[in-house]
Structures are given as C-alpha cells and as structure tokens.
Coordinates of C-alpha atoms in Angstrom, one line a residue:
M1 CA 246.5 145.9 81.0
S2 CA 243.9 145.5 78.3
D3 CA 241.2 142.9 78.6
E4 CA 242.5 141.1 75.5
I5 CA 245.8 140.5 77.2
Y6 CA 244.8 139.9 80.8
A7 CA 241.8 137.9 82.0
E8 CA 241.7 137.1 85.7
H9 CA 240.3 133.5 85.1
V10 CA 243.3 132.5 82.9
A11 CA 246.0 134.7 84.4
T12 CA 249.3 133.2 85.4
L13 CA 251.6 134.3 88.2
G14 CA 253.6 136.2 85.6
D15 CA 250.4 138.0 84.3
R16 CA 249.4 139.0 87.9
L17 CA 252.9 140.1 88.7
T18 CA 253.0 142.3 85.6
A19 CA 249.5 143.7 86.4
A20 CA 250.4 144.5 90.0
R21 CA 253.8 146.1 89.0
E22 CA 252.0 148.3 86.4
A23 CA 249.2 149.2 88.9
A24 CA 251.9 150.3 91.3
G25 CA 253.4 152.5 88.6
L26 CA 256.8 150.8 88.6
S27 CA 259.0 149.9 85.7
V28 CA 260.7 146.5 85.4
D29 CA 264.0 148.2 86.2
A30 CA 262.7 150.0 89.3
L31 CA 261.1 147.0 90.8
A32 CA 264.1 144.8 90.0
S33 CA 266.3 147.3 91.7
E34 CA 264.2 147.4 94.8
L35 CA 264.2 143.6 95.0
G36 CA 267.9 143.4 94.4
V37 CA 267.5 141.2 91.3
R38 CA 268.4 141.8 87.6
P39 CA 265.7 143.2 85.4
E40 CA 266.1 140.0 83.2
T41 CA 265.2 137.9 86.3
L42 CA 262.0 139.9 86.8
E43 CA 261.2 139.7 83.1
G44 CA 261.6 136.0 83.3
W45 CA 259.1 135.8 86.2
E46 CA 256.6 138.0 84.3
A47 CA 257.0 135.7 81.2
D48 CA 256.4 132.6 83.4
Q49 CA 259.9 131.3 82.5
A50 CA 260.8 131.0 86.2
E51 CA 259.2 131.8 89.6
P52 CA 260.6 133.8 92.5
T53 CA 261.5 132.0 95.7
A54 CA 259.0 132.1 98.6
P55 CA 260.9 134.9 100.5
L56 CA 261.1 137.0 97.3
L57 CA 257.4 136.4 96.5
S58 CA 256.5 137.7 100.0
Q59 CA 258.8 140.7 99.4
I60 CA 257.1 141.4 96.0
A61 CA 253.6 141.1 97.5
A62 CA 254.5 143.5 100.3
R63 CA 256.1 146.0 97.9
L64 CA 253.2 145.9 95.4
A65 CA 250.6 145.8 98.2
V66 CA 248.9 142.6 97.1
D67 CA 248.3 139.3 98.7
A68 CA 251.0 136.7 98.0
D69 CA 248.0 134.3 97.4
W70 CA 246.7 136.6 94.8
L71 CA 250.1 136.6 93.0
M72 CA 250.3 132.8 93.1
M73 CA 246.6 131.8 92.6
G74 CA 244.5 134.8 92.0
T75 CA 242.7 134.7 95.4
G76 CA 242.9 137.5 97.9
T77 CA 243.5 141.1 97.4
G78 CA 244.9 142.2 94.0
P79 CA 245.7 145.7 92.8
Q80 CA 242.1 146.4 91.6
Q81 CA 240.6 146.0 95.0
Q82 CA 243.0 148.3 96.8
A83 CA 242.1 151.7 98.2
P84 CA 245.1 154.1 98.2
A85 CA 246.5 154.1 101.7
A86 CA 247.6 157.4 103.3
G87 CA 251.4 157.5 103.2
Q88 CA 251.7 154.7 100.7
S89 CA 254.1 156.7 98.4
E90 CA 256.2 157.5 101.4
L91 CA 256.3 153.9 102.4
H92 CA 257.4 152.9 98.8
E93 CA 260.1 155.5 98.8
L94 CA 261.4 154.3 102.2
R95 CA 261.5 150.7 100.9
R96 CA 263.4 151.8 97.9
L97 CA 265.9 153.7 100.0
L98 CA 266.2 150.6 102.3
A99 CA 266.9 148.3 99.4
E100 CA 269.5 150.7 98.0
A101 CA 271.2 151.0 101.4
S102 CA 271.3 147.2 101.7
R103 CA 272.9 146.9 98.3
Q104 CA 275.5 149.6 99.2
L105 CA 276.2 147.9 102.5
G106 CA 276.8 144.6 100.7
R107 CA 279.2 146.2 98.2
L108 CA 281.1 147.9 101.1
E109 CA 281.3 144.6 103.0
E110 CA 282.7 142.9 100.0
A111 CA 285.3 145.7 99.4
L112 CA 286.4 145.5 103.0
K113 CA 286.8 141.7 102.8
H114 CA 289.1 142.0 99.8
G115 CA 291.1 144.9 101.3

C-alpha cells in the first residue's frame, strides 16, 4: 500500500487486514475462500464496516502470519517485520486445501442429512 493511503499510526483493523492480505499476495476472494466466508464479508472487515469474531481473527492472523494484536491494535509482528519462513508457501497451500476439504465435508454432511 502507498504511504498516502496507509500510515501505521492511524491505521484501523481494516487497514492492517488489507495490508497483511496484500503482503501475503492473496486476493479478497482467495482469503475469503480459505476462511469460509463470503468475499463481501471480508471486504466489510477491510472497510471497517464490521469486525471478524475472535476465533476468525485468530485464524486470519495465523493465515497471514501476523500477530492478532497487530491486526487489532498495531502492536506486535506485522507483515513488514517478517522474514520469509522456509516452507511457508507449502503451509499456505496445505491450509487452503484443509479449508476446501472442510467446506466439501460440510456440503456432503448436509446432503446426507437431507437424503
């Protein structure tokens, strides 16, 4: 993000979420899919129109490799301070696959309930 749009001392949760998502190289659609939420929901969080629940905030922080405290208050480790970890892309891919498998499992369970 450019300095005109994002300044750490005035950044909101939505600003930090957007910055972390972009630093991770993820689109809104990709992150929303991994989290199991609609893209519009994620866009609402990024626009500070709503906030994710605590469990989702923890999941977001883990996925984006930032501290949950950084997302909420700007303290702790944000995307700028990170050194690329070995295997990070493999971890991201495994998390994506796990999220997709979880969604498929939910759909299958629903289909089996309704015969």
